[in-house]
CSV table of C-alpha atoms in Angstrom, one decimal:
chain,number,residue,atom,x,y,z
C,1,UNK,CA,-0.2,0.1,0.0
C,2,UNK,CA,1.5,3.4,-1.1
C,3,UNK,CA,1.7,6.4,1.4
C,4,UNK,CA,-1.4,8.4,-0.6
C,5,UNK,CA,-3.7,4.9,0.3
C,6,UNK,CA,-2.2,5.1,4.0
C,7,UNK,CA,-3.1,7.9,4.7
C,8,UNK,CA,-6.2,7.9,3.3
C,9,UNK,CA,-6.9,4.8,5.5
C,10,UNK,CA,-5.8,6.8,8.4
C,11,UNK,CA,-8.2,9.5,8.2
C,12,UNK,CA,-11.3,7.3,7.3
C,13,UNK,CA,-10.8,5.0,10.3
C,14,UNK,CA,-10.4,8.4,12.7
C,15,UNK,CA,-13.6,9.4,11.1
C,16,UNK,CA,-15.0,6.3,12.1
C,17,UNK,CA,-13.8,6.2,15.4
C,18,UNK,CA,-15.2,9.6,16.2
C,19,UNK,CA,-18.8,8.6,17.6
C,20,UNK,CA,-17.2,6.2,19.9
C,21,UNK,CA,-14.8,8.7,21.2
C,22,UNK,CA,-14.3,10.6,24.8
C,23,UNK,CA,-14.2,14.3,25.1
C,24,UNK,CA,-10.5,14.6,25.3
C,25,UNK,CA,-9.8,12.0,22.5
C,26,UNK,CA,-12.2,13.7,20.0
C,27,UNK,CA,-10.6,16.7,19.1
C,28,UNK,CA,-7.4,14.7,18.8
C,29,UNK,CA,-8.9,12.0,16.1
C,30,UNK,CA,-10.9,14.6,14.5
C,31,UNK,CA,-7.6,16.8,13.5
C,32,UNK,CA,-6.0,13.6,12.9
C,33,UNK,CA,-8.7,12.5,10.1
C,34,UNK,CA,-8.8,16.1,8.5
C,35,UNK,CA,-5.1,16.3,8.5
C,36,UNK,CA,-4.5,12.9,7.1
C,37,UNK,CA,-7.2,13.2,4.3
C,38,UNK,CA,-5.6,16.7,3.4
C,39,UNK,CA,-2.0,15.3,3.3
C,40,UNK,CA,-3.8,12.5,1.4
C,41,UNK,CA,-5.3,14.4,-1.0
C,42,UNK,CA,-1.9,16.9,-1.7
C,43,UNK,CA,-0.1,13.9,-2.2
C,44,UNK,CA,-2.9,12.3,-4.8
C,45,UNK,CA,-2.8,16.1,-6.6
C,46,UNK,CA,1.2,16.3,-6.6
C,47,UNK,CA,1.4,19.3,-4.2
C,48,UNK,CA,3.8,17.2,-2.0
C,49,UNK,CA,6.4,15.3,-2.8
C,50,UNK,CA,6.0,11.2,-2.4
C,51,UNK,CA,8.7,11.1,0.3
C,52,UNK,CA,7.7,9.7,4.2
C,53,UNK,CA,9.2,12.3,6.0
C,54,UNK,CA,7.6,15.3,4.3
C,55,UNK,CA,4.3,13.4,4.4
C,56,UNK,CA,4.9,13.1,8.2
C,57,UNK,CA,5.8,16.7,8.8
C,58,UNK,CA,2.8,18.0,6.7
C,59,UNK,CA,0.8,15.5,8.6
C,60,UNK,CA,2.0,16.8,12.0
C,61,UNK,CA,2.0,20.4,11.2
C,62,UNK,CA,-1.6,20.3,9.8
C,63,UNK,CA,-2.6,17.9,12.9
C,64,UNK,CA,-1.5,20.9,15.5
C,65,UNK,CA,-3.0,23.7,13.3
C,66,UNK,CA,-6.6,21.8,13.4
C,67,UNK,CA,-6.3,21.0,17.0
C,68,UNK,CA,-5.7,25.1,17.3
C,69,UNK,CA,-8.8,25.5,15.4
C,70,UNK,CA,-11.3,23.5,16.3
C,71,UNK,CA,-10.8,23.2,20.2
C,72,UNK,CA,-12.6,26.1,20.9
C,73,UNK,CA,-15.7,25.5,19.1
C,74,UNK,CA,-15.9,21.6,20.1
C,75,UNK,CA,-15.6,22.4,23.6
C,76,UNK,CA,-18.2,25.1,23.5
C,77,UNK,CA,-20.5,22.1,21.9
C,78,UNK,CA,-19.1,19.7,24.6
C,79,UNK,CA,-20.2,21.7,27.7
C,80,UNK,CA,-23.6,23.5,26.6
C,81,UNK,CA,-25.8,23.8,29.6
C,82,UNK,CA,-28.7,22.8,27.3
C,83,UNK,CA,-30.0,19.6,28.2
C,84,UNK,CA,-31.8,18.2,25.5
C,85,UNK,CA,-33.6,15.4,27.2
C,86,UNK,CA,-35.5,17.5,30.0
C,87,UNK,CA,-36.7,19.8,27.1
C,88,UNK,CA,-40.2,19.7,26.5
C,89,UNK,CA,-40.0,20.9,22.7
C,90,UNK,CA,-38.2,18.1,21.3
C,91,UNK,CA,-39.2,14.8,23.4
C,92,UNK,CA,-41.4,12.4,21.2
C,93,UNK,CA,-43.5,11.3,24.0
C,94,UNK,CA,-45.2,14.8,24.5
C,95,UNK,CA,-48.7,15.0,23.5
C,96,UNK,CA,-49.1,10.9,23.5
C,97,UNK,CA,-52.3,9.9,25.4
C,98,UNK,CA,-52.0,7.4,28.2
C,99,UNK,CA,-54.2,5.8,30.6
C,100,UNK,CA,-53.0,5.9,34.2
C,101,UNK,CA,-52.4,2.3,35.9
C,102,UNK,CA,-52.4,3.9,39.7
C,103,UNK,CA,-53.6,7.1,41.8
C,104,UNK,CA,-51.2,10.0,41.0
C,105,UNK,CA,-50.4,13.0,42.3
C,106,UNK,CA,-48.4,16.1,41.8
C,107,UNK,CA,-46.3,14.5,44.9
C,108,UNK,CA,-46.8,11.3,44.9
C,109,UNK,CA,-45.4,9.6,41.7
C,110,UNK,CA,-47.3,5.9,40.2
C,111,UNK,CA,-45.4,3.8,37.8
C,112,UNK,CA,-46.6,3.1,34.4
C,113,UNK,CA,-45.4,0.8,31.7
C,114,UNK,CA,-44.9,2.7,28.4
C,115,UNK,CA,-43.2,1.7,25.3
C,116,UNK,CA,-41.3,-1.1,27.3
C,117,UNK,CA,-40.0,0.9,30.1
C,118,UNK,CA,-41.2,1.3,33.6
C,119,UNK,CA,-41.7,5.1,34.2
C,120,UNK,CA,-42.7,7.3,37.4
C,121,UNK,CA,-45.7,9.2,36.3
C,122,UNK,CA,-46.5,12.5,38.2
C,123,UNK,CA,-48.7,15.3,37.6
C,124,UNK,CA,-47.4,18.2,35.7
C,125,UNK,CA,-47.1,21.4,38.4
C,126,UNK,CA,-49.0,23.2,35.7
C,127,UNK,CA,-52.1,21.0,35.5
C,128,UNK,CA,-55.2,22.3,37.5
C,129,UNK,CA,-56.0,19.5,39.0
C,130,UNK,CA,-54.3,17.8,41.9
C,131,UNK,CA,-54.7,14.2,41.9
C,132,UNK,CA,-55.9,11.8,39.2
C,133,UNK,CA,-56.8,8.3,39.9
C,134,UNK,CA,-56.4,4.8,38.2
C,135,UNK,CA,-58.0,4.6,34.7
C,136,UNK,CA,-58.0,8.5,34.2
C,137,UNK,CA,-56.8,9.6,30.5
C,138,UNK,CA,-53.8,11.7,30.7
C,139,UNK,CA,-51.6,13.2,28.2
C,140,UNK,CA,-47.8,13.8,28.3
C,141,UNK,CA,-47.0,16.8,28.8
C,142,UNK,CA,-42.7,16.4,29.6
C,143,UNK,CA,-40.7,14.0,29.5
C,144,UNK,CA,-37.6,13.4,31.4
C,145,UNK,CA,-35.1,10.5,32.2
C,146,UNK,CA,-37.3,8.2,34.0
C,147,UNK,CA,-40.2,10.6,34.6
C,148,UNK,CA,-43.2,11.5,32.8
C,149,UNK,CA,-45.4,14.5,33.8
C,150,UNK,CA,-48.8,14.3,32.6
C,151,UNK,CA,-52.0,16.6,33.0
C,152,UNK,CA,-55.7,15.7,32.2
C,153,UNK,CA,-56.8,15.1,29.0
């Protein structure tokens, strides 16, 4: 395998590993992937001589530059304060009608099997009712990890 193909494979492998990378390794893999693909392209187009030391030097320099350029935007994305799983607007369950299996109130949670998972169910604090009985029809108003907030349908 020649140098161009090897760098191309390195870049593709690094891209394939990105979804499995932990935050500290993510920047390294991404910068290595981008720089190896760029050096591979430069070798293929003849912009760089087909010599190992030149390719490795170009790879190292581009990896450092890419890491410096991508560092802040990636840090900002990873440390975002937005917690998507608790956002009422993006949950697929919001608006889904259910029938309560047990007595539920704003302070006392009940349990419900929904979508193959045992969820804790509480009344939404904005609901006008203070408690509902088993068999009452409700609608999911918010879905958080392990907890469904519901209101009377």
